[in-house]
Amino acid sequence: MLRWFEENGRESDVVISSRVRLARNIRDYNFSLKLTDDDARKMVNDLTAEIGKLEAVKDYSSYDFARLDDYQKMAMKECHVISDFLLGQKVAAGFVSKEEDVSIMLNEEDHIRIQAYASGMNMEKAFELADKTDDAIEQAVSYAYDEKYGYLTTCPSNVGTGMRASYMLHLPALSSNNRISGLAAEVGRFGLVMRGVYGDSSRSYGDIYQLSNQITLGISEKEIIDNLSHIANQIISQERALRRQYVINRKLSALDAVYRSYGVLRYARKMSLKDAMLLLSQVRLGLAQGLVMTDSETEFCVYQLMIGIQTANLALMNENELSEEELEEYRAKFIRDNLPVIR
Amino acid sequence: MLRWFEENGRESDVVISSRVRLARNIRDYNFSLKLTDDDARKMVNDLTAEIGKLEAVKDYSSYDFARLDDYQKMAMKECHVISDFLLGQKVAAGFVSKEEDVSIMLNEEDHIRIQAYASGMNMEKAFELADKTDDAIEQAVSYAYDEKYGYLTTCPSNVGTGMRASYMLHLPALSSNNRISGLAAEVGRFGLVMRGVYGDSSRSYGDIYQLSNQITLGISEKEIIDNLSHIANQIISQERALRRQYVINRKLSALDAVYRSYGVLRYARKMSLKDAMLLLSQVRLGLAQGLVMTDSETEFCVYQLMIGIQTANLALMNENELSEEELEEYRAKFIRDNLPVIR
């Protein structure tokens, strides 16, 4: 079975993935931020043991930060298996499903964070996976739950459903038309937040953005998803309209940009992450709009390559410590080796 | 037999070609600038008839501007078969050898301009070709020659031998190290002039420069060539030293620049002349330094491609008038079709 980032799902011209994250805490411990290292260790051990017994996670692999080096942890983050927050924790552990679509993080901002991914626009599947995992864990541990407020969480913004749903969107046309900051302001009015996944705030490397809900309280899971999906669909429409305009009005320029990007990716001998993301974004756009095609029999997922070229993933493939130039050299080689022929 | 720009000669890593041009006038007419159109027509007809009878030019093709359109004339200029000056003339004609290495222009700045090219650094051959043609023409016409001043010419700067010798040099390393303007000033002290062949004065497109003598009086043909070649050899040494430095100290960057240039040339769908010349210059450098190799069995001459992508050459290959965008599209296609595979 393919991992979520190895396949393209529904509306995959714009939507890379759908993600649901549930924040949960257990009754017997202080919130993670208030735990001493010793207590955190104890809690993580307890939870690892309890959850590890569950039928639902019997095929999952487990990890503990105590046995991972920095590159391994960072590579997990780059593959979206663990969060930024978890990466910063001293004591942490967790479980990951075989397909890497479900991740259970222990001692994140909350004691337990359940995260589920689905390819393309498929929040139902992501929610179902997260919900099933949540139900299973609830059999083993006692969640901190309040009848009035719902799930209790470290940060008040997560109280209630404890759920954050998000779509990862590829928005090259909106980006190049400088529409992102306006759009980010607009979605705020609907209780949503949009931010770049990679790079700096000026323009996300690779034009990859995450659209999430901010409100979790006084609203059901279904309402969160419906609201988010409604806005996502509007953004998808805008992105598609701009792409069509570009492809129709400036066909040759569009084709040229895709092929030049491909040519550089195909032949470069060193490459910065920023350059690579920019060029891959162009190729993804070209494939999505049917400007170019791969000659590989299996569907090619550009986002998989975007994950593969992140720093720690590259470093892990090589035994030795890499200098900045070596890293760029390996990145270019990784791209040459993994980019299918495009026509 | 190959045309001079289809092959690489001696020192071809830096020297593209050697050229000798002889300025000659005949006794019976005013200098070209002083001729009425009718007299120019009469002179051109006379000379065409007289020279056309010569055994030496029996395999040459002849042309007359009266039967050429602007694109045809411009394409001849782009192939270095005729000069800029001739292109501006209303009445003009001439002869071109089969291999396009010898050209006889009629009603240029002087009545007759003889021009001979040789691939790479081979001024002896260029001079021999020009000299032989000069001797042949002298049998048919009566040159304006003065015992004291030598050959009389329209512009005093050509009086004497009437000879200008020049090397066409590929100087990417000196260019990228901003050494060209300093060098141009320096060679002036030796009675030479160096200027970009293509593009604007700031940096020659493709890093192609022409080094010529300015002094033609009180100095023999051999002295002109020796002086020019002496300076050319010094420039070649400097260019090579900088290239070695670059390739040794920054091998990966050098390789990357060549391959990226190749990748864009291989895949672009439209291309400006400036971009194409810049990228081809990188590929020429890469081939010359052995950083990359073509897999074609015959030797690949980048300069030939540089000529092929000039505007009129592209326009001539297509029946219809080309818009600027179509021109860029055809240029990219011409490059894709004619650039050998590089490894």
XYZ file of C-alpha atoms in Angstrom:
686
model
C 0.000 0.000 0.000
C 1.246 3.464 -0.880
C 1.937 6.075 1.743
C -0.348 9.102 1.541
C 2.327 11.291 -0.026
C 3.108 8.696 -2.679
C -0.283 9.016 -4.310
C -2.498 11.752 -5.683
C -6.050 11.829 -4.378
C -9.173 13.798 -5.256
C -8.695 17.375 -6.503
C -4.992 16.587 -6.490
C -4.275 19.361 -8.985
C -4.536 21.689 -5.989
C -5.010 19.609 -2.841
C -2.007 17.602 -1.701
C -3.470 16.184 1.472
C -6.143 16.321 4.123
C -5.155 16.077 7.749
C -6.990 15.735 11.044
C -5.244 16.212 14.340
C -6.822 15.475 17.726
C -5.412 16.861 20.975
C -5.955 14.642 24.021
C -4.742 14.602 27.595
C -5.016 11.991 30.286
C -6.324 12.605 33.775
C -3.426 11.379 35.888
C -0.728 13.843 34.788
C -0.155 17.582 34.607
C -0.211 19.099 31.151
C 3.028 18.373 29.270
C 4.434 21.863 29.787
C 4.124 21.444 33.557
C 5.729 18.004 33.709
C 9.230 17.452 35.055
C 11.469 15.371 32.792
C 11.065 12.441 35.171
C 7.294 12.641 35.166
C 7.277 13.092 31.386
C 9.408 9.956 31.080
C 7.042 8.072 33.363
C 3.979 9.237 31.459
C 5.503 8.398 28.072
C 6.444 4.934 29.320
C 2.953 4.360 30.727
C 1.253 5.489 27.543
C 3.624 3.550 25.312
C 2.856 0.405 27.268
C -0.910 0.931 27.363
C -1.343 1.994 23.763
C 1.147 -0.622 22.582
C -1.194 -3.332 23.802
C -4.061 -2.183 21.595
C -5.187 -4.341 18.687
C -5.585 -1.146 16.617
C -1.883 -0.346 16.689
C -0.457 -3.843 16.420
C 0.995 -3.126 12.953
C 2.299 0.303 13.939
C 5.972 0.933 14.464
C 6.916 2.688 17.677
C 9.717 5.107 18.414
C 11.228 6.803 21.423
C 13.329 9.968 21.212
C 15.751 8.368 23.677
C 16.891 6.096 20.855
C 16.844 8.567 17.941
C 19.473 11.046 16.826
C 18.652 14.561 15.668
C 18.646 13.685 11.971
C 16.265 10.788 12.477
C 13.875 12.979 14.410
C 14.120 15.774 11.860
C 13.512 13.355 9.006
C 10.345 12.173 10.745
C 9.222 15.763 10.954
C 10.005 16.303 7.260
C 7.819 13.289 6.445
C 5.050 14.867 8.575
C 5.141 11.876 10.909
C 5.851 14.079 13.906
C 5.153 17.748 14.544
C 7.449 20.729 14.984
C 6.453 20.852 18.599
C 7.326 17.219 19.267
C 10.705 17.745 17.606
C 11.491 20.319 20.303
C 10.627 17.961 23.163
C 13.325 16.248 25.165
C 11.128 13.344 26.231
C 8.787 11.987 23.583
C 7.664 8.790 21.931
C 4.945 7.558 19.650
C 3.469 5.169 17.128
C 3.251 5.367 13.357
C 1.063 3.280 11.090
C 2.679 1.278 8.307
C 1.443 3.648 5.614
C 2.516 6.589 7.770
C -0.994 8.003 7.535
C -1.696 7.728 11.271
C 0.673 9.014 13.920
C 0.222 8.980 17.696
C 2.575 11.435 19.400
C 3.191 11.242 23.136
C 4.186 14.272 25.220
C 3.526 16.772 22.492
C 1.937 20.072 23.571
C -0.766 17.732 24.845
C -0.133 14.267 26.263
C -1.466 12.620 23.152
C -1.746 13.976 19.679
C -3.425 11.792 17.074
C -2.816 12.801 13.507
C -4.196 11.256 10.332
C -3.455 12.077 6.704
C -5.248 11.264 3.480
C -4.083 12.024 -0.048
C -5.849 14.804 -1.908
C -9.147 16.209 -0.726
C -10.474 13.487 1.513
C -11.117 14.865 4.982
C -13.705 12.122 5.619
C -10.996 9.494 5.391
C -8.537 11.498 7.501
C -11.238 12.060 10.127
C -12.283 8.425 10.106
C -8.694 7.270 10.635
C -8.128 9.746 13.466
C -11.496 9.018 15.043
C -10.958 5.245 14.980
C -7.555 5.664 16.586
C -9.033 8.020 19.169
C -11.731 5.468 20.058
C -9.143 2.726 20.390
C -6.893 4.777 22.666
C -9.863 5.790 24.783
C -10.270 2.100 25.663
C -6.810 2.066 27.193
C -6.495 5.444 28.905
C -8.693 7.899 30.735
C -8.999 11.172 28.771
C -9.325 14.537 30.516
C -12.828 15.445 29.384
C -15.270 18.001 30.683
C -19.009 17.769 29.980
C -19.239 21.514 29.372
C -15.923 22.280 27.676
C -15.206 18.981 25.986
C -11.614 17.751 25.727
C -9.289 19.726 27.984
C -6.075 20.859 26.347
C -2.895 22.733 27.243
C -3.723 25.623 24.983
C -7.248 27.058 25.370
C -7.485 27.391 21.596
C -7.729 23.603 21.373
C -10.373 23.079 24.044
C -13.630 21.524 22.865
C -13.257 19.049 20.050
C -9.473 19.239 20.357
C -9.551 18.914 16.609
C -7.645 20.739 13.957
C -8.417 19.856 10.371
C -6.246 21.133 7.561
C -5.747 20.902 3.864
C -2.319 21.160 2.318
C -2.756 23.146 -0.893
C -0.509 23.773 -3.881
C -1.184 27.362 -4.940
C 1.388 28.409 -7.561
C -1.026 30.609 -9.537
C -2.364 32.447 -6.486
C 1.226 32.832 -5.237
C 2.617 34.243 -8.461
C -0.314 36.633 -8.629
C 0.447 37.834 -5.086
C -2.934 36.769 -3.810
C -1.777 34.803 -0.780
C -1.600 37.532 1.842
C -5.014 38.882 0.852
C -6.417 35.381 0.989
C -4.845 34.716 4.391
C -6.554 37.815 5.772
C -9.847 36.795 4.228
C -9.942 33.248 5.593
C -9.271 34.664 9.054
C -12.779 36.103 9.010
C -14.096 32.550 8.809
C -12.059 31.309 11.763
C -9.438 29.751 9.531
C -5.708 30.285 9.180
C -3.534 29.871 6.093
C 0.236 29.740 6.223
C 3.197 28.577 4.115
C 4.449 25.112 4.929
C 8.050 25.689 3.795
C 10.474 28.574 3.726
C 9.944 32.107 4.881
C 6.798 34.165 5.189
C 7.326 36.190 1.993
C 6.583 33.264 -0.271
C 6.326 29.634 0.682
C 8.969 27.505 -1.040
C 7.114 25.352 -3.523
C 3.903 27.348 -3.091
C 2.619 24.855 -0.529
C 0.139 26.250 2.002
C -1.800 24.814 4.892
C -5.375 25.885 5.533
C -6.647 24.999 9.040
C -9.470 25.778 11.417
C -8.675 27.867 14.485
C -11.894 27.451 16.428
C -12.452 24.129 18.174
C -14.973 25.037 20.844
C -18.772 25.253 20.542
C -18.737 23.637 17.155
C -18.921 19.996 16.146
C -16.264 18.068 14.237
C -18.578 17.935 11.245
C -19.104 21.709 11.324
C -15.355 22.300 11.489
C -14.794 20.105 8.448
C -17.732 21.529 6.498
C -16.642 25.113 7.102
C -13.012 24.341 6.220
C -13.959 22.412 3.096
C -16.315 25.138 1.963
C -13.540 27.743 2.081
C -11.022 25.307 0.617
C -13.312 24.765 -2.358
C -13.458 28.500 -2.964
C -9.666 28.744 -2.887
C -9.406 25.758 -5.232
C -11.770 27.506 -7.661
C -9.728 30.702 -7.568
C -6.467 28.832 -8.082
C -7.929 26.896 -11.005
C -9.350 30.021 -12.640
C -5.953 31.732 -12.507
C -4.233 28.632 -13.840
C -6.659 28.377 -16.742
C -6.142 32.047 -17.526
C -2.370 31.572 -17.492
C -2.446 28.424 -19.587
C -4.880 29.868 -22.131
C -3.491 33.385 -22.428
C 0.167 32.543 -22.077
C 0.369 28.928 -23.183
C 3.886 29.105 -24.566
C 5.260 30.889 -21.489
C 3.533 28.380 -19.241
C 4.963 25.462 -21.199
C 8.371 27.083 -21.284
C 8.431 27.628 -17.518
C 7.555 23.993 -16.868
C 10.107 22.602 -19.310
C 12.896 24.925 -18.169
C 12.245 23.901 -14.583
C 12.326 20.275 -15.612
C 15.535 20.807 -17.587
C 17.303 22.320 -14.598
C 16.014 19.615 -12.234
C 17.091 16.940 -14.718
C 20.658 18.234 -15.095
C 21.717 20.418 -12.145
C 24.685 19.148 -10.127
C 23.856 21.039 -6.951
C 20.688 22.633 -5.709
C 19.442 24.668 -2.773
C 16.192 23.627 -1.126
C 14.558 26.881 -2.171
C 15.472 26.420 -5.849
C 14.378 22.811 -5.841
C 11.000 23.585 -4.286
C 10.420 26.416 -6.748
C 11.277 24.251 -9.749
C 9.290 21.257 -8.507
C 6.314 23.544 -7.958
C 6.472 24.462 -11.653
C 6.649 20.811 -12.657
C 3.726 19.952 -10.379
C 1.707 22.742 -11.984
C 2.631 21.515 -15.464
C 1.582 17.959 -14.691
C -1.640 19.074 -12.993
C -2.631 21.244 -15.961
C -1.741 18.567 -18.501
C 0.974 20.748 -20.037
C 3.427 17.868 -19.700
C 3.239 14.171 -18.889
C 5.544 11.658 -17.303
C 6.325 8.491 -19.168
C 6.310 6.419 -15.986
C 3.547 3.842 -15.749
C 2.798 4.576 -12.123
C 1.481 7.981 -11.199
C 4.216 10.382 -10.186
C 3.648 12.386 -7.043
C 5.771 15.557 -6.998
C 5.112 16.120 -3.323
C 6.864 12.882 -2.472
C 9.994 14.281 -4.103
C 9.536 17.551 -2.203
C 9.661 15.574 1.029
C 12.636 13.514 -0.103
C 14.852 16.516 -0.755
C 14.453 18.032 2.701
C 17.701 18.303 4.609
C 17.443 15.526 7.184
C 16.016 13.027 4.712
C 19.030 13.585 2.484
C 21.433 13.467 5.422
C 19.963 10.149 6.599
C 20.624 8.574 3.208
C 24.303 9.349 3.642
C 26.402 7.958 6.432
C 28.685 10.935 6.880
C 28.008 14.429 8.091
C 27.290 16.542 4.997
C 28.685 20.000 4.342
C 26.299 22.556 2.855
C 27.757 21.987 -0.617
C 27.599 18.202 -0.304
C 23.997 18.514 0.787
C 23.211 20.509 -2.354
C 25.085 17.966 -4.437
C 23.122 15.051 -2.956
C 19.871 16.937 -3.360
C 20.528 17.410 -7.088
C 21.473 13.750 -7.436
C 18.397 12.609 -5.525
C 16.227 14.637 -7.886
C 17.953 13.281 -10.995
C 17.495 9.750 -9.697
C 13.850 10.133 -8.722
C 12.321 12.537 -11.210
C 10.591 10.560 -13.961
C 11.144 11.466 -17.603
C 8.724 14.175 -18.637
C 7.435 14.798 -22.154
C 34.154 19.935 -46.871
C 33.027 21.653 -43.712
C 32.470 25.370 -43.519
C 34.859 27.170 -41.167
C 32.260 27.573 -38.441
C 31.334 23.892 -38.563
C 34.710 22.771 -37.297
C 37.013 23.495 -34.403
C 40.587 24.386 -35.308
C 43.776 24.954 -33.328
C 43.403 26.432 -29.823
C 39.694 26.037 -30.323
C 39.041 26.072 -26.581
C 39.434 29.850 -26.871
C 39.857 30.770 -30.540
C 36.799 30.381 -32.738
C 38.253 31.732 -35.943
C 40.957 33.707 -37.687
C 40.006 36.272 -40.282
C 41.858 38.440 -42.782
C 40.165 41.267 -44.603
C 41.757 43.239 -47.425
C 40.446 46.638 -48.566
C 40.928 47.391 -52.271
C 39.764 50.063 -54.673
C 39.973 50.310 -58.412
C 41.348 53.271 -60.328
C 38.425 54.108 -62.584
C 35.818 55.035 -59.986
C 35.372 57.425 -57.066
C 35.454 55.854 -53.628
C 32.170 54.090 -52.828
C 30.889 56.853 -50.555
C 31.221 59.360 -53.391
C 29.489 57.229 -56.017
C 25.980 57.979 -57.243
C 23.647 54.984 -57.225
C 23.948 54.768 -61.007
C 27.737 54.764 -60.941
C 27.737 52.275 -58.082
C 25.485 50.026 -60.149
C 27.790 50.366 -63.139
C 30.887 49.617 -61.051
C 29.291 46.619 -59.374
C 28.236 45.257 -62.766
C 31.718 45.783 -64.226
C 33.438 44.132 -61.275
C 30.973 41.244 -61.165
C 31.641 40.576 -64.825
C 35.422 40.882 -64.592
C 35.855 38.892 -61.383
C 33.256 36.355 -62.480
C 35.521 35.400 -65.376
C 38.381 34.423 -63.087
C 39.365 30.778 -62.763
C 39.887 31.370 -59.001
C 36.217 32.099 -58.383
C 34.651 29.605 -60.770
C 33.197 27.542 -57.886
C 32.044 30.601 -55.977
C 28.407 31.538 -55.772
C 27.562 35.112 -56.612
C 24.859 37.370 -55.242
C 23.454 40.786 -55.981
C 21.475 42.819 -53.439
C 19.015 43.660 -56.214
C 17.767 40.082 -56.002
C 17.878 39.563 -52.213
C 15.336 40.476 -49.555
C 16.275 41.951 -46.195
C 16.209 38.625 -44.369
C 18.477 36.972 -46.910
C 20.979 39.806 -46.621
C 20.804 39.791 -42.841
C 21.276 36.030 -42.724
C 24.428 36.427 -44.847
C 25.681 38.946 -42.334
C 24.882 36.600 -39.449
C 26.932 33.898 -41.174
C 29.787 36.439 -41.499
C 29.603 36.169 -45.287
C 29.017 39.893 -45.632
C 29.866 42.820 -43.377
C 27.681 45.189 -41.395
C 28.724 47.937 -43.746
C 27.713 46.036 -46.885
C 24.353 45.259 -45.303
C 23.694 49.008 -45.176
C 24.483 49.519 -48.869
C 21.741 49.949 -51.428
C 23.837 48.733 -54.341
C 26.111 45.789 -53.624
C 27.083 42.389 -54.921
C 29.721 39.755 -54.348
C 31.086 36.267 -54.472
C 31.269 33.591 -51.799
C 33.340 30.430 -51.874
C 31.622 27.078 -51.469
C 32.930 26.621 -47.942
C 31.999 30.227 -47.162
C 35.550 30.875 -46.034
C 36.268 33.441 -48.759
C 33.990 36.356 -49.535
C 34.469 39.107 -52.079
C 32.241 42.103 -51.351
C 31.665 44.763 -53.997
C 30.810 48.384 -53.148
C 31.534 48.006 -49.457
C 33.268 50.955 -47.775
C 35.878 50.237 -50.421
C 35.141 48.999 -53.921
C 36.358 45.543 -53.095
C 36.671 43.863 -49.758
C 38.222 40.421 -49.673
C 37.614 38.446 -46.525
C 38.889 35.006 -45.579
C 38.136 32.892 -42.521
C 39.865 29.873 -40.997
C 38.681 27.805 -38.037
C 40.528 28.223 -34.750
C 43.913 29.930 -34.579
C 45.148 29.736 -38.143
C 45.891 33.202 -39.464
C 48.366 31.752 -41.988
C 45.567 29.928 -43.714
C 43.231 32.920 -43.607
C 45.953 35.152 -44.988
C 46.867 32.675 -47.699
C 43.244 32.431 -48.822
C 42.802 36.200 -48.884
C 46.159 36.780 -50.551
C 45.482 34.229 -53.289
C 42.104 35.812 -53.980
C 43.692 39.265 -53.995
C 46.316 38.135 -56.537
C 43.646 36.640 -58.746
C 41.492 39.762 -58.706
C 44.530 41.924 -59.441
C 44.811 40.101 -62.779
C 41.355 41.322 -63.737
C 41.192 44.858 -62.384
C 43.494 47.782 -61.839
C 43.901 48.507 -58.107
C 44.374 52.037 -56.777
C 47.895 51.680 -55.429
C 50.452 54.271 -54.459
C 54.182 53.499 -54.267
C 54.534 55.540 -51.079
C 51.225 54.876 -49.283
C 50.341 51.441 -50.575
C 46.727 50.539 -51.228
C 44.513 53.613 -51.225
C 41.323 53.262 -49.225
C 38.229 55.279 -48.365
C 39.144 55.526 -44.725
C 42.727 56.644 -43.996
C 42.937 54.045 -41.239
C 43.038 51.334 -43.901
C 45.673 52.884 -46.126
C 48.847 50.847 -46.562
C 48.352 47.127 -46.509
C 44.582 47.604 -46.459
C 44.612 44.612 -44.212
C 42.750 43.918 -41.047
C 43.438 40.631 -39.309
C 41.283 39.474 -36.430
C 40.744 36.586 -34.100
C 37.303 35.732 -32.793
C 37.768 34.673 -29.174
C 35.521 32.943 -26.646
C 36.322 34.553 -23.289
C 33.769 33.402 -20.692
C 36.242 33.337 -17.796
C 37.693 36.775 -18.510
C 34.137 38.089 -18.989
C 32.761 36.710 -15.760
C 35.796 38.084 -13.934
C 35.119 41.534 -15.411
C 38.461 41.640 -17.132
C 37.270 42.604 -20.601
C 37.232 46.390 -20.332
C 40.684 46.435 -18.745
C 41.934 44.150 -21.461
C 40.377 46.270 -24.208
C 42.233 49.315 -22.878
C 45.470 47.373 -22.671
C 45.434 46.001 -26.213
C 44.855 49.550 -27.478
C 48.421 50.349 -26.445
C 49.588 47.761 -28.967
C 47.547 49.202 -31.821
C 44.841 46.580 -31.431
C 41.131 46.816 -30.720
C 38.908 44.334 -28.923
C 35.125 44.476 -29.022
C 32.117 42.249 -28.393
C 30.742 40.553 -31.485
C 27.155 40.228 -30.219
C 24.845 42.210 -27.984
C 25.545 45.422 -26.175
C 28.766 46.927 -24.918
C 28.294 45.923 -21.270
C 28.884 42.245 -21.912
C 28.998 40.511 -25.248
C 26.253 37.916 -25.591
C 27.972 34.548 -25.562
C 31.274 36.100 -24.445
C 32.484 36.280 -28.047
C 35.043 39.002 -28.770
C 36.960 40.116 -31.822
C 40.584 41.181 -31.525
C 41.856 43.145 -34.559
C 44.742 45.339 -35.639
C 44.053 49.025 -36.126
C 47.281 50.080 -37.814
C 47.716 49.156 -41.463
C 50.315 51.661 -42.631
C 54.109 51.452 -42.318
C 53.977 47.864 -41.247
C 54.004 44.649 -43.275
C 51.251 42.044 -43.385
C 53.526 39.661 -41.512
C 54.201 42.219 -38.770
C 50.481 42.852 -38.381
C 49.797 39.158 -37.958
C 52.764 38.557 -35.641
C 51.824 41.441 -33.370
C 48.161 40.396 -33.283
C 48.984 36.747 -32.629
C 51.432 37.647 -29.896
C 48.766 39.567 -27.991
C 46.132 36.943 -28.765
C 48.367 34.299 -27.213
C 48.655 36.342 -24.040
C 44.875 36.694 -23.830
C 44.468 32.963 -24.461
C 46.859 32.256 -21.583
C 44.956 34.536 -19.235
C 41.616 33.026 -20.211
C 42.964 29.508 -19.708
C 44.485 30.335 -16.329
C 41.169 31.710 -15.066
C 39.300 28.712 -16.443
C 41.665 26.300 -14.706
C 41.291 28.206 -11.453
C 37.508 28.050 -11.744
C 37.416 24.383 -12.660
C 39.860 23.375 -9.940
C 38.622 25.575 -7.095
C 34.946 25.419 -7.848
C 34.553 22.193 -9.772
C 31.024 21.425 -8.622
C 29.786 24.947 -9.356
C 31.437 24.845 -12.777
C 29.859 21.499 -13.581
C 26.506 22.665 -12.247
C 26.547 25.815 -14.389
C 27.277 23.811 -17.533
C 24.640 21.177 -16.858
C 21.965 23.685 -15.856
C 22.640 25.625 -19.050
C 22.390 22.415 -21.034
C 19.165 21.449 -19.246
C 17.505 24.743 -20.112
C 18.723 24.609 -23.724
C 17.505 21.038 -24.004
C 13.989 21.759 -22.729
C 13.063 25.450 -23.090
C 10.079 26.186 -25.338
C 11.038 29.781 -26.098
C 14.291 31.655 -25.803
C 15.662 35.135 -26.301
C 18.891 35.526 -28.245
C 20.640 36.871 -25.169
C 19.655 33.890 -23.022
C 20.594 31.422 -25.721
C 24.022 32.954 -26.267
C 24.682 33.028 -22.527
C 23.697 29.386 -22.081
C 25.575 28.216 -25.174
C 28.647 30.031 -23.921
C 28.476 27.926 -20.745
C 28.133 24.739 -22.766
C 31.049 25.727 -25.006
C 33.155 26.345 -21.895
C 32.126 22.995 -20.431
C 33.046 21.121 -23.595
C 36.336 23.011 -23.987
C 37.365 22.233 -20.410
C 36.328 18.601 -20.649
C 33.697 19.038 -17.937
C 31.130 17.439 -20.240
C 31.183 15.548 -23.518
C 28.806 15.116 -26.414
C 27.863 11.631 -27.485
C 27.838 12.581 -31.155
C 30.497 10.935 -33.278
C 31.332 14.073 -35.188
C 32.812 16.992 -33.344
C 30.189 19.465 -32.192
C 30.873 23.116 -32.842
C 28.886 25.356 -30.488
C 29.613 28.435 -32.553
C 27.745 26.956 -35.487
C 24.661 26.803 -33.285
C 25.270 30.390 -32.165
C 25.097 31.453 -35.795
C 22.039 29.336 -36.486
C 19.936 30.967 -33.777
C 20.442 34.524 -35.003
C 17.248 36.243 -36.023
C 17.432 36.262 -39.823
C 18.723 32.701 -40.026
C 15.699 31.546 -38.036
C 13.343 33.738 -40.059
C 14.688 32.322 -43.334
C 13.930 28.782 -42.201
C 10.291 29.763 -41.838
C 8.157 30.975 -44.706
C 6.020 33.392 -42.754
C 6.852 36.604 -41.004
C 7.621 35.703 -37.381
C 6.355 37.605 -34.365
C 8.824 38.136 -31.527
C 7.294 35.244 -29.583
C 7.300 32.918 -32.588
C 10.927 33.793 -33.158
C 11.745 32.792 -29.584
C 9.737 29.606 -30.027
C 11.603 28.671 -33.224
C 14.907 29.519 -31.615
C 14.211 27.109 -28.740
C 13.119 24.420 -31.193
C 16.181 24.946 -33.386
C 18.389 24.492 -30.337
C 16.568 21.340 -29.204
C 16.904 19.905 -32.698
C 20.568 20.741 -33.148
C 22.152 20.461 -29.723
C 23.753 17.034 -29.354
C 23.186 14.975 -26.228
C 25.701 15.947 -23.574
C 26.974 13.721 -20.788
